[in-house]
Coordinates of C-alpha atoms in Angstrom, one line a residue:
M1 CA -17.1 5.3 24.5
L2 CA -20.2 3.9 26.3
R3 CA -19.4 5.8 29.5
H4 CA -19.6 9.1 27.6
Y5 CA -22.3 8.1 25.1
R6 CA -25.0 10.6 24.6
R7 CA -28.6 9.5 24.1
E8 CA -29.1 11.8 21.1
L9 CA -26.5 9.8 19.1
L10 CA -28.4 6.6 19.4
R11 CA -30.9 7.4 16.6
H12 CA -28.1 8.2 14.2
D13 CA -26.1 5.1 15.0
V14 CA -29.1 2.8 14.7
Q15 CA -30.1 4.3 11.4
A16 CA -26.6 4.0 10.1
G17 CA -26.3 0.4 11.3
V18 CA -29.4 -0.7 9.5
A19 CA -28.3 1.0 6.3
L20 CA -24.9 -0.5 6.6
S21 CA -26.3 -4.0 7.0
A22 CA -28.1 -3.6 3.8
L23 CA -24.7 -3.3 2.1
L24 CA -22.8 -5.8 4.2
I25 CA -25.2 -8.8 3.7
P26 CA -25.0 -9.1 -0.1
A27 CA -21.4 -7.9 -0.3
G28 CA -20.3 -10.4 2.3
M29 CA -22.0 -13.2 0.5
A30 CA -20.5 -12.1 -2.8
Y31 CA -16.9 -11.9 -1.4
A32 CA -17.3 -15.3 0.3
Q33 CA -18.3 -16.8 -3.0
A34 CA -15.4 -15.1 -4.8
A35 CA -13.0 -16.6 -2.2
G36 CA -14.3 -20.1 -2.9
L37 CA -16.5 -20.3 0.2
D38 CA -20.2 -20.7 1.0
P39 CA -22.0 -17.4 1.1
V40 CA -23.1 -17.8 4.7
Y41 CA -19.5 -17.5 5.8
G42 CA -19.4 -14.1 4.3
L43 CA -22.2 -13.1 6.7
Y44 CA -20.1 -14.4 9.6
A45 CA -17.1 -12.5 8.5
A46 CA -19.2 -9.4 8.0
S47 CA -20.7 -9.4 11.5
V48 CA -18.2 -10.7 14.1
P49 CA -15.3 -8.4 13.1
L50 CA -17.7 -5.4 13.6
I51 CA -18.1 -6.3 17.2
A52 CA -14.4 -6.9 17.7
Y53 CA -13.4 -3.6 16.1
A54 CA -16.0 -1.8 18.2
V55 CA -14.1 -3.0 21.3
F56 CA -10.5 -2.5 20.1
G57 CA -10.7 -0.1 17.2
P58 CA -9.4 3.5 17.6
S59 CA -11.5 4.9 14.6
R60 CA -14.9 6.3 15.3
V61 CA -16.6 5.2 12.0
L62 CA -14.3 2.7 10.3
V63 CA -16.1 -0.4 9.1
L64 CA -14.3 -3.8 8.8
G65 CA -15.5 -6.8 6.8
P66 CA -14.9 -9.0 3.7
D67 CA -13.1 -7.1 0.9
S68 CA -12.4 -7.6 -2.7
S69 CA -8.7 -6.9 -2.3
L70 CA -8.3 -10.0 0.0
T71 CA -10.5 -12.5 -1.9
P72 CA -7.9 -13.7 -4.4
L73 CA -5.4 -14.1 -1.5
I74 CA -7.8 -16.2 0.4
L75 CA -8.7 -18.3 -2.7
A76 CA -5.1 -18.9 -3.5
A77 CA -4.4 -20.0 0.1
V78 CA -7.4 -22.2 0.4
L79 CA -7.2 -24.1 -2.9
P80 CA -3.9 -26.0 -2.4
F81 CA -5.3 -27.6 0.7
V82 CA -8.9 -28.5 -0.2
S83 CA -10.1 -28.0 -3.7
S84 CA -13.5 -29.6 -3.4
D85 CA -14.6 -29.7 0.3
P86 CA -16.5 -26.5 1.3
R87 CA -16.2 -27.3 5.0
G88 CA -12.4 -28.0 4.7
R89 CA -12.1 -24.6 2.9
I90 CA -13.6 -22.6 5.7
V91 CA -11.2 -24.4 8.2
V92 CA -8.2 -23.2 6.1
A93 CA -9.7 -19.7 5.6
S94 CA -10.4 -19.3 9.3
A95 CA -6.9 -20.4 10.2
L96 CA -5.6 -17.9 7.7
A97 CA -7.6 -15.1 9.4
I98 CA -6.2 -16.1 12.9
L99 CA -2.6 -16.3 11.6
A100 CA -2.9 -12.9 9.9
G101 CA -4.6 -11.5 13.0
V102 CA -1.8 -12.7 15.3
M103 CA 0.8 -11.1 12.9
C104 CA -1.1 -7.8 13.1
V105 CA -1.4 -7.8 16.9
I106 CA 2.3 -8.6 17.3
G107 CA 3.2 -6.0 14.7
G108 CA 1.1 -3.4 16.5
V109 CA 2.5 -4.2 20.0
A110 CA 6.1 -4.0 18.4
R111 CA 5.2 -0.6 16.9
L112 CA 5.6 -1.8 13.4
G113 CA 2.8 0.3 11.9
F114 CA 5.4 1.9 9.6
L115 CA 5.6 -1.4 7.6
T116 CA 2.7 -0.3 5.4
D117 CA 5.3 2.0 3.8
L118 CA 6.7 -1.2 2.2
L119 CA 4.0 -0.7 -0.5
S120 CA 4.7 2.6 -2.3
L121 CA 1.8 4.3 -4.0
P122 CA 2.7 3.4 -7.6
V123 CA 3.3 -0.3 -6.6
R124 CA 0.0 -0.2 -4.7
Y125 CA -1.8 1.1 -7.8
G126 CA -0.3 -1.7 -9.9
Y127 CA -1.0 -4.4 -7.3
L128 CA -4.6 -3.4 -6.8
T129 CA -5.2 -3.3 -10.6
G130 CA -3.8 -6.8 -10.8
I131 CA -6.0 -7.9 -8.0
A132 CA -9.0 -6.3 -9.8
L133 CA -8.2 -8.2 -13.0
T134 CA -7.8 -11.5 -11.1
V135 CA -11.1 -11.0 -9.2
A136 CA -13.1 -9.9 -12.2
V137 CA -11.9 -12.7 -14.5
G138 CA -12.5 -15.2 -11.7
Q139 CA -16.2 -14.2 -11.6
I140 CA -16.8 -14.2 -15.3
P141 CA -17.5 -18.0 -15.4
K142 CA -20.2 -17.6 -12.7
L143 CA -21.7 -14.7 -14.7
L144 CA -21.7 -16.8 -17.9
G145 CA -23.0 -19.9 -16.1
V146 CA -20.1 -22.0 -17.3
S147 CA -17.9 -24.4 -15.3
S148 CA -14.5 -23.4 -14.3
R149 CA -11.4 -24.8 -12.6
S150 CA -10.3 -22.9 -9.5
G151 CA -6.8 -22.2 -10.9
S152 CA -4.6 -19.5 -12.2
L153 CA -5.8 -16.4 -14.1
F154 CA -4.8 -18.1 -17.4
D155 CA -6.7 -21.3 -16.4
T156 CA -9.8 -19.3 -15.8
I157 CA -9.4 -17.5 -19.2
S158 CA -9.0 -20.9 -20.9
D159 CA -12.2 -22.2 -19.2
I160 CA -14.1 -19.1 -20.3
D161 CA -12.9 -19.6 -23.9
Q162 CA -13.9 -23.3 -23.8
G163 CA -17.3 -22.4 -22.4
I164 CA -18.0 -19.9 -25.2
L165 CA -16.6 -22.3 -27.9
H166 CA -18.8 -25.1 -26.7
H167 CA -21.9 -22.9 -26.5
S168 CA -22.2 -23.6 -22.7
V169 CA -23.1 -20.0 -21.9
R170 CA -26.4 -19.6 -20.0
W171 CA -28.0 -16.4 -21.3
E172 CA -30.3 -16.1 -18.3
S173 CA -27.2 -16.0 -16.1
V174 CA -25.5 -13.4 -18.3
T175 CA -28.6 -11.2 -18.3
V176 CA -28.9 -11.3 -14.5
G177 CA -25.2 -10.7 -13.9
V178 CA -24.8 -7.9 -16.4
A179 CA -28.0 -6.2 -15.1
V180 CA -26.7 -6.3 -11.5
L181 CA -23.3 -5.1 -12.6
A182 CA -24.8 -2.2 -14.6
L183 CA -27.2 -1.2 -11.8
V184 CA -24.4 -1.1 -9.2
L185 CA -22.1 0.9 -11.4
L186 CA -24.8 3.4 -12.3
M187 CA -25.9 3.9 -8.8
R188 CA -22.2 4.3 -7.7
R189 CA -21.8 6.9 -10.4
W190 CA -25.0 8.9 -10.2
K191 CA -26.5 8.2 -6.7
P192 CA -23.7 7.1 -4.4
T193 CA -25.8 7.6 -1.3
V194 CA -28.3 5.0 -2.5
P195 CA -27.5 1.4 -1.7
G196 CA -27.2 0.1 -5.3
I197 CA -26.1 -3.3 -4.2
L198 CA -29.2 -3.8 -2.1
L199 CA -31.4 -2.6 -5.0
A200 CA -29.6 -5.0 -7.4
V201 CA -30.1 -8.0 -5.1
I202 CA -33.8 -7.2 -4.6
G203 CA -34.2 -6.9 -8.3
A204 CA -32.4 -10.1 -9.0
I205 CA -34.5 -12.0 -6.5
A206 CA -37.7 -10.5 -7.9
A207 CA -36.7 -11.4 -11.5
S208 CA -35.6 -14.9 -10.6
T209 CA -38.9 -15.5 -8.8
A210 CA -41.1 -14.0 -11.6
F211 CA -39.4 -15.8 -14.5
G212 CA -38.8 -19.1 -12.7
L213 CA -35.0 -19.1 -13.1
R214 CA -34.6 -21.7 -10.4
Q215 CA -36.8 -24.1 -12.4
R216 CA -34.7 -23.4 -15.5
G217 CA -31.7 -24.8 -13.8
L218 CA -29.9 -21.5 -12.9
T219 CA -27.7 -21.8 -9.9
M220 CA -29.0 -20.1 -6.8
V221 CA -27.5 -19.1 -3.4
G222 CA -30.3 -21.1 -1.6
D223 CA -31.3 -21.2 2.0
L224 CA -28.8 -20.1 4.6
P225 CA -28.2 -22.1 7.8
R226 CA -30.5 -20.9 10.6
H227 CA -27.9 -20.2 13.3
L228 CA -25.4 -17.6 14.4
P229 CA -21.7 -18.0 13.9
R230 CA -20.3 -20.5 16.4
L231 CA -17.0 -20.6 18.2
V232 CA -15.0 -23.2 16.3
W233 CA -11.2 -23.7 16.5
P234 CA -9.9 -24.4 12.9
A235 CA -8.0 -27.6 13.5
L236 CA -5.1 -27.7 11.1
T237 CA -1.9 -29.7 11.3
L238 CA 1.3 -27.8 12.2
R239 CA 2.7 -28.4 8.7
A240 CA -0.5 -27.0 7.1
A241 CA -0.5 -24.0 9.4
T242 CA 3.2 -23.4 8.6
D243 CA 2.4 -23.5 4.9
L244 CA -0.1 -20.7 5.4
V245 CA 2.4 -18.3 6.9
T246 CA 3.4 -16.6 3.7
A247 CA -0.2 -16.2 2.7
A248 CA -1.0 -14.8 6.1
F249 CA 1.8 -12.2 5.8
G250 CA 0.4 -11.1 2.5
V251 CA -3.1 -10.8 3.9
A252 CA -1.9 -8.9 7.0
L253 CA 0.1 -6.5 4.9
V254 CA -2.6 -5.7 2.4
A255 CA -5.3 -5.6 5.0
F256 CA -3.4 -3.2 7.1
A257 CA -2.4 -1.0 4.2
D258 CA -6.1 -0.7 3.3
T259 CA -7.2 -0.1 6.8
S260 CA -4.4 2.3 7.7
L261 CA -4.9 4.5 4.7
L262 CA -8.7 4.6 5.1
S263 CA -8.5 5.2 8.9
Q264 CA -6.1 8.1 8.4
S265 CA -8.2 9.6 5.7
F266 CA -11.3 9.6 7.8
A267 CA -9.4 10.8 10.8
R268 CA -8.3 13.9 8.9
R269 CA -11.8 14.5 7.8
T270 CA -13.2 14.3 11.3
G271 CA -10.3 16.2 12.9
S272 CA -9.3 13.2 15.1
D273 CA -6.0 11.4 15.5
V274 CA -5.5 7.6 15.0
N275 CA -2.4 5.8 15.9
P276 CA -1.4 3.3 13.2
N277 CA -0.1 0.8 15.7
D278 CA -3.4 0.9 17.6
E279 CA -5.1 0.3 14.2
L280 CA -2.9 -2.6 13.5
V281 CA -3.8 -4.2 16.9
A282 CA -7.5 -3.7 16.3
L283 CA -7.3 -5.2 12.8
G284 CA -5.5 -8.2 14.3
F285 CA -8.2 -8.8 17.0
A286 CA -10.9 -8.4 14.4
N287 CA -9.3 -11.1 12.2
I288 CA -8.7 -13.4 15.1
A289 CA -12.4 -13.0 16.1
S290 CA -13.5 -13.7 12.5
G291 CA -11.3 -16.8 12.3
L292 CA -12.6 -18.2 15.6
F293 CA -16.3 -17.7 14.6
Q294 CA -16.1 -19.4 11.1
G295 CA -15.2 -16.3 9.2
F296 CA -12.2 -15.4 7.0
P297 CA -9.7 -12.5 6.7
V298 CA -11.2 -9.0 6.7
S299 CA -10.0 -5.4 6.3
A300 CA -11.5 -2.0 6.1
S301 CA -13.4 -1.0 2.9
A302 CA -13.5 2.3 1.0
S303 CA -17.1 1.5 0.1
R304 CA -18.7 0.4 3.4
T305 CA -17.1 3.1 5.6
P306 CA -18.5 6.0 3.5
V307 CA -21.9 4.4 3.6
A308 CA -21.8 4.3 7.4
E309 CA -20.6 7.9 7.6
S310 CA -23.1 9.3 5.1
S311 CA -25.9 7.4 6.9
G312 CA -25.2 9.3 10.1
A313 CA -22.8 7.0 12.0
R314 CA -21.4 8.7 15.1
T315 CA -19.7 5.9 17.0
Q316 CA -18.8 2.2 16.6
L317 CA -22.2 1.3 17.9
T318 CA -23.1 1.5 14.3
G319 CA -21.1 -1.6 13.6
I320 CA -22.7 -3.5 16.5
V321 CA -26.2 -2.6 15.2
A322 CA -25.3 -3.9 11.8
A323 CA -24.0 -7.1 13.3
I324 CA -27.3 -7.5 15.2
V325 CA -29.3 -7.0 12.0
I326 CA -27.2 -9.6 10.2
G327 CA -27.8 -12.1 13.0
A328 CA -31.5 -11.4 12.9
V329 CA -31.5 -12.2 9.1
L330 CA -29.7 -15.5 9.8
L331 CA -32.2 -16.5 12.5
G332 CA -35.4 -15.0 11.2
A333 CA -35.1 -15.0 7.4
P334 CA -32.6 -17.6 6.2
G335 CA -34.6 -18.3 3.1
V336 CA -34.7 -14.7 1.8
F337 CA -31.8 -15.5 -0.6
R338 CA -33.3 -18.8 -1.8
N339 CA -34.0 -17.3 -5.3
L340 CA -30.9 -15.1 -5.5
P341 CA -28.9 -16.2 -8.6
V342 CA -25.2 -16.8 -8.1
A343 CA -24.6 -14.7 -11.2
A344 CA -26.0 -11.7 -9.3
L345 CA -23.2 -12.1 -6.7
A346 CA -20.7 -12.4 -9.5
G347 CA -21.9 -9.0 -10.9
I348 CA -21.5 -7.4 -7.4
V349 CA -17.9 -8.7 -7.1
I350 CA -17.0 -7.6 -10.6
A351 CA -18.4 -4.1 -9.8
A352 CA -16.2 -4.1 -6.6
A353 CA -13.2 -5.1 -8.7
I354 CA -13.7 -2.3 -11.1
G355 CA -13.6 0.1 -8.2
L356 CA -10.1 -1.2 -7.4
V357 CA -8.7 -0.1 -10.8
E358 CA -6.4 3.0 -10.6
L359 CA -6.1 3.9 -14.3
G360 CA -6.3 7.7 -13.6
P361 CA -3.3 7.7 -11.2
M362 CA -1.3 5.4 -13.4
V363 CA -1.9 7.8 -16.4
R364 CA -0.7 10.7 -14.2
L365 CA 2.4 8.7 -13.2
A366 CA 3.2 8.0 -16.9
R367 CA 3.2 11.8 -17.4
I368 CA 4.9 12.9 -14.2
R369 CA 7.2 9.9 -13.3
P370 CA 7.4 7.3 -16.0
T371 CA 9.8 5.2 -14.0
E372 CA 7.3 4.9 -11.2
M373 CA 4.6 3.8 -13.6
I374 CA 7.0 1.0 -14.7
Q375 CA 7.2 -0.1 -11.0
G376 CA 3.4 -0.2 -10.9
L377 CA 3.3 -2.3 -14.1
V378 CA 5.8 -4.7 -12.6
A379 CA 3.5 -5.2 -9.5
F380 CA 0.5 -5.6 -11.8
A381 CA 2.3 -8.2 -13.9
G382 CA 3.4 -10.0 -10.8
V383 CA -0.2 -10.5 -9.5
A384 CA -1.5 -11.4 -13.0
V385 CA 1.2 -13.9 -13.8
V386 CA 2.3 -15.6 -10.6
G387 CA -0.9 -15.1 -8.4
A388 CA -2.1 -12.9 -5.6
I389 CA 0.1 -14.2 -2.8
R390 CA 3.4 -14.1 -4.6
G391 CA 2.2 -10.9 -6.2
V392 CA 2.2 -9.3 -2.7
L393 CA 5.8 -10.4 -2.2
I394 CA 6.7 -9.0 -5.6
A395 CA 5.0 -5.7 -4.9
V396 CA 7.0 -5.4 -1.6
A397 CA 10.2 -6.4 -3.4
V398 CA 9.7 -3.8 -6.1
S399 CA 9.1 -1.1 -3.4
L400 CA 12.2 -2.1 -1.5
V401 CA 14.4 -2.3 -4.7
T402 CA 13.1 1.1 -5.7
F403 CA 14.0 2.6 -2.3
F404 CA 17.4 1.0 -2.3
A405 CA 18.1 2.1 -5.9
K406 CA 17.4 5.8 -5.0
G407 CA 20.0 5.6 -2.2
W408 CA 22.3 3.4 -4.3
R409 CA 22.5 5.8 -7.3
P410 CA 21.6 9.3 -5.9
H411 CA 21.9 12.5 -7.8
I412 CA 25.5 13.8 -7.8
T413 CA 26.2 17.2 -9.2
T414 CA 28.7 20.1 -9.3
L415 CA 27.5 23.5 -8.1
V416 CA 28.2 26.7 -10.0
R417 CA 27.5 30.4 -9.7
V418 CA 24.8 31.8 -12.1
D419 CA 24.8 35.5 -12.9
G420 CA 21.7 37.1 -11.3
F421 CA 20.9 34.3 -8.9
K422 CA 21.8 34.1 -5.3
G423 CA 23.6 31.0 -4.0
Y424 CA 25.1 28.0 -5.9
H425 CA 23.2 25.9 -8.4
D426 CA 23.2 22.5 -10.2
I427 CA 25.4 22.7 -13.3
D428 CA 23.0 20.2 -15.0
R429 CA 20.2 22.8 -14.8
H430 CA 22.5 25.8 -15.4
P431 CA 25.2 24.8 -17.9
E432 CA 25.8 28.6 -18.4
G433 CA 27.0 28.8 -14.8
R434 CA 30.6 29.6 -13.8
Q435 CA 32.9 27.4 -11.7
I436 CA 35.5 29.0 -9.4
P437 CA 38.9 28.1 -10.8
G438 CA 40.5 25.2 -9.0
L439 CA 37.5 24.6 -6.7
V440 CA 34.9 21.9 -7.1
L441 CA 31.7 22.2 -5.1
L442 CA 30.2 18.6 -5.1
R443 CA 26.7 17.9 -3.9
F444 CA 25.8 14.3 -3.0
D445 CA 22.0 13.9 -2.5
A446 CA 21.8 10.9 -0.1
P447 CA 23.2 9.5 3.1
L448 CA 26.6 7.9 2.6
F449 CA 26.5 4.1 3.2
F450 CA 28.0 0.9 1.9
A451 CA 25.9 0.8 -1.3
N452 CA 26.7 4.2 -2.6
V453 CA 30.0 5.3 -1.2
G454 CA 31.8 3.7 -4.1
A455 CA 29.9 6.0 -6.5
F456 CA 30.7 8.9 -4.2
R457 CA 34.4 8.0 -4.3
R458 CA 34.5 7.7 -8.0
E459 CA 32.8 11.0 -8.6
V460 CA 35.1 12.8 -6.2
L461 CA 38.2 11.4 -7.9
R462 CA 36.8 12.1 -11.3
S463 CA 36.2 15.7 -10.3
A464 CA 39.6 16.0 -8.6
D465 CA 41.8 16.2 -11.7
P466 CA 45.0 18.1 -10.9
N467 CA 45.7 18.4 -14.7
A468 CA 42.6 20.6 -14.9
G469 CA 43.9 22.8 -12.1
V470 CA 41.7 21.4 -9.3
R471 CA 43.2 22.3 -5.9
R472 CA 40.2 21.7 -3.5
V473 CA 37.0 19.6 -3.4
I474 CA 34.3 20.8 -1.1
V475 CA 31.5 18.4 -0.5
T476 CA 28.3 20.4 0.1
A477 CA 27.0 17.9 2.6
E478 CA 23.6 19.3 3.7
P479 CA 21.7 16.3 2.0
I480 CA 24.0 13.8 3.8
T481 CA 21.9 12.7 6.7
D482 CA 23.9 9.7 7.9
I483 CA 27.2 7.9 7.3
D484 CA 28.1 4.2 8.1
S485 CA 31.3 2.5 8.9
T486 CA 32.0 1.4 5.3
A487 CA 31.7 5.0 4.2
T488 CA 34.1 6.3 6.9
E489 CA 36.7 3.7 5.9
T490 CA 36.3 4.7 2.2
L491 CA 36.6 8.4 3.2
D492 CA 39.9 7.6 5.0
D493 CA 41.3 6.1 1.8
L494 CA 39.9 9.0 -0.3
V495 CA 41.6 11.6 1.8
V496 CA 44.9 9.9 1.4
E497 CA 44.4 9.6 -2.4
L498 CA 43.5 13.3 -2.7
Q499 CA 46.5 14.3 -0.6
R500 CA 48.7 12.3 -2.9
R501 CA 47.4 14.3 -5.8
G502 CA 47.9 17.6 -4.0
I503 CA 44.2 18.3 -3.5
T504 CA 42.5 19.1 -0.2
L505 CA 39.0 17.8 0.8
G506 CA 36.5 19.8 2.8
F507 CA 32.9 19.7 3.9
A508 CA 30.3 22.5 4.0
E509 CA 26.9 22.4 5.8
L510 CA 27.7 19.0 7.4
K511 CA 25.0 18.1 10.0
G512 CA 26.2 17.9 13.6
H513 CA 25.4 14.3 14.2
V514 CA 27.2 13.3 11.0
R515 CA 30.3 15.3 12.0
E516 CA 30.3 13.5 15.4
I517 CA 30.6 10.2 13.5
L518 CA 33.5 11.5 11.5
E519 CA 35.1 12.8 14.7
R520 CA 34.9 9.3 16.4
A521 CA 36.4 7.8 13.2
G522 CA 39.3 10.3 13.4
L523 CA 38.5 11.8 10.0
V524 CA 37.9 15.4 11.3
E525 CA 41.5 15.3 12.7
Q526 CA 42.8 13.8 9.4
I527 CA 41.0 16.3 7.1
G528 CA 41.6 19.2 9.4
H529 CA 39.1 21.1 11.6
E530 CA 39.5 24.2 9.4
R531 CA 38.2 22.3 6.4
F532 CA 34.7 22.0 7.9
Y533 CA 32.6 25.0 7.0
R534 CA 29.2 26.2 8.2
T535 CA 28.1 27.4 4.8
I536 CA 29.1 27.0 1.1
G537 CA 29.8 30.8 1.0
E538 CA 32.2 30.5 4.0
A539 CA 34.0 27.6 2.2
V540 CA 34.3 29.7 -1.0
R541 CA 35.7 32.7 0.9
A542 CA 38.2 30.6 2.7
Y543 CA 39.4 29.1 -0.6
L544 CA 39.7 32.5 -2.3
A545 CA 41.7 33.8 0.7
E546 CA 44.1 30.9 0.6
E547 CA 44.6 30.3 -3.1
P548 CA 45.9 32.9 -5.6
V549 CA 43.1 32.6 -8.2
E550 CA 41.5 35.2 -10.4
W551 CA 37.7 35.3 -9.7
V552 CA 35.2 38.2 -9.9
D553 CA 31.8 37.3 -8.7
W554 CA 28.8 38.8 -10.4
E555 CA 27.7 40.5 -7.2
D556 CA 31.1 42.2 -7.0
R557 CA 31.0 43.8 -10.5

């Protein structure tokens, strides 16, 4: 990119980088706090990955950094190891970033970018809504100024309830947090191009200073360390690192799902092409870099990337400029956040969590595909009840079970002729249709494999009733895209059973590669070459020529 960089782009990239840093600094600190870490580590995680992605990333404008969808995963991974030591927490969080990054790099090299398909859209809606609930509820104690255990969602709700009952709520904290939340939401709604988070942070610092909130005992962010992120290897025991593997898989999957979808979306808008495997490798190196420099797991964000684009970003130099600005703040103005209330950061995180809620799409699913809405609700309940890490696994399991169920119980129907309509049609949609005497046209809408071939066999035998005058069953096989060994063995038995009943079996519109499998299994020879037809119409004409049945088609009248 630098070899072909044009000088006229520099002004746009610098301007966009400065504007982006204004969002990254408060957002990074807020997400660090939500993940149970000191705010300064959010600045490390907001700056180092920008440089790594500029080197390895395929997207021209994508921005990586701390994100609300990852914070509960990080918090859930960190707490079992060190519940009270902030330095110990960042060691675990950094190790988590490195593990997740290594998984991403290996996945990208192995061309596993398709694995994001493990999270279907309805399940993703439910999962993100569950994450939003977990994140928002986790920040309410900070907004209220009450103490809270770092536990499950229900533990946090109990702590909020106890704080209210015991009159422990700090109304100064509530005022600051709600004001920041309202300002961020209003700016997002009415002036999305204006950095509402930056305005909210400036306003919170000004109000805190003017009203002496620090002197009143309100918790503040305080001074940041005056140094840049340092290269530190997160020393964990092998057992502790092994215990983080499940959490790292969840982080890698969610981070890549976010990054891949956002990258492809912006690639379409700019007319460019982004390889998901390259994106996976770049995300991996960004997370490894974050972990090595005292950061935590990161992903792309649907809020930061549009800010960079709308501010005029042309290349990844925008991210490098933003990282330099963050470093300048750490070195030159570490006390700028001395009077920033923690409640203000809580308001920022809650606003980000609200942005994750997908109520509109869930309502549409309820209207269009109620079964898919149920899948989303299961994913939502999984995150809310058992936590973010197990919730990821539940979300993946729901997607896989849904996929398997669609192949396990596919749509099976009989085709009939409908007066006035060309072709052959589903009898379930056209009960008025006519069936050719003695001929069953059976359509099976899925590949034939071990899980569904039993249902296929039962449906064929149910349809092949010699007492009803059935003489031939033709499988309209255009939807059958594959067939496995279990299915070929079952077909062998099925042909014998039908022959015993005096009924012949045939196939119409069978794909070439599927027919080759049947040929190798000896089934084409057993069924008869003449029973494989190019079209349904050809199969019907052959049947009418061979069998003495009375049939007048509507087109022949």
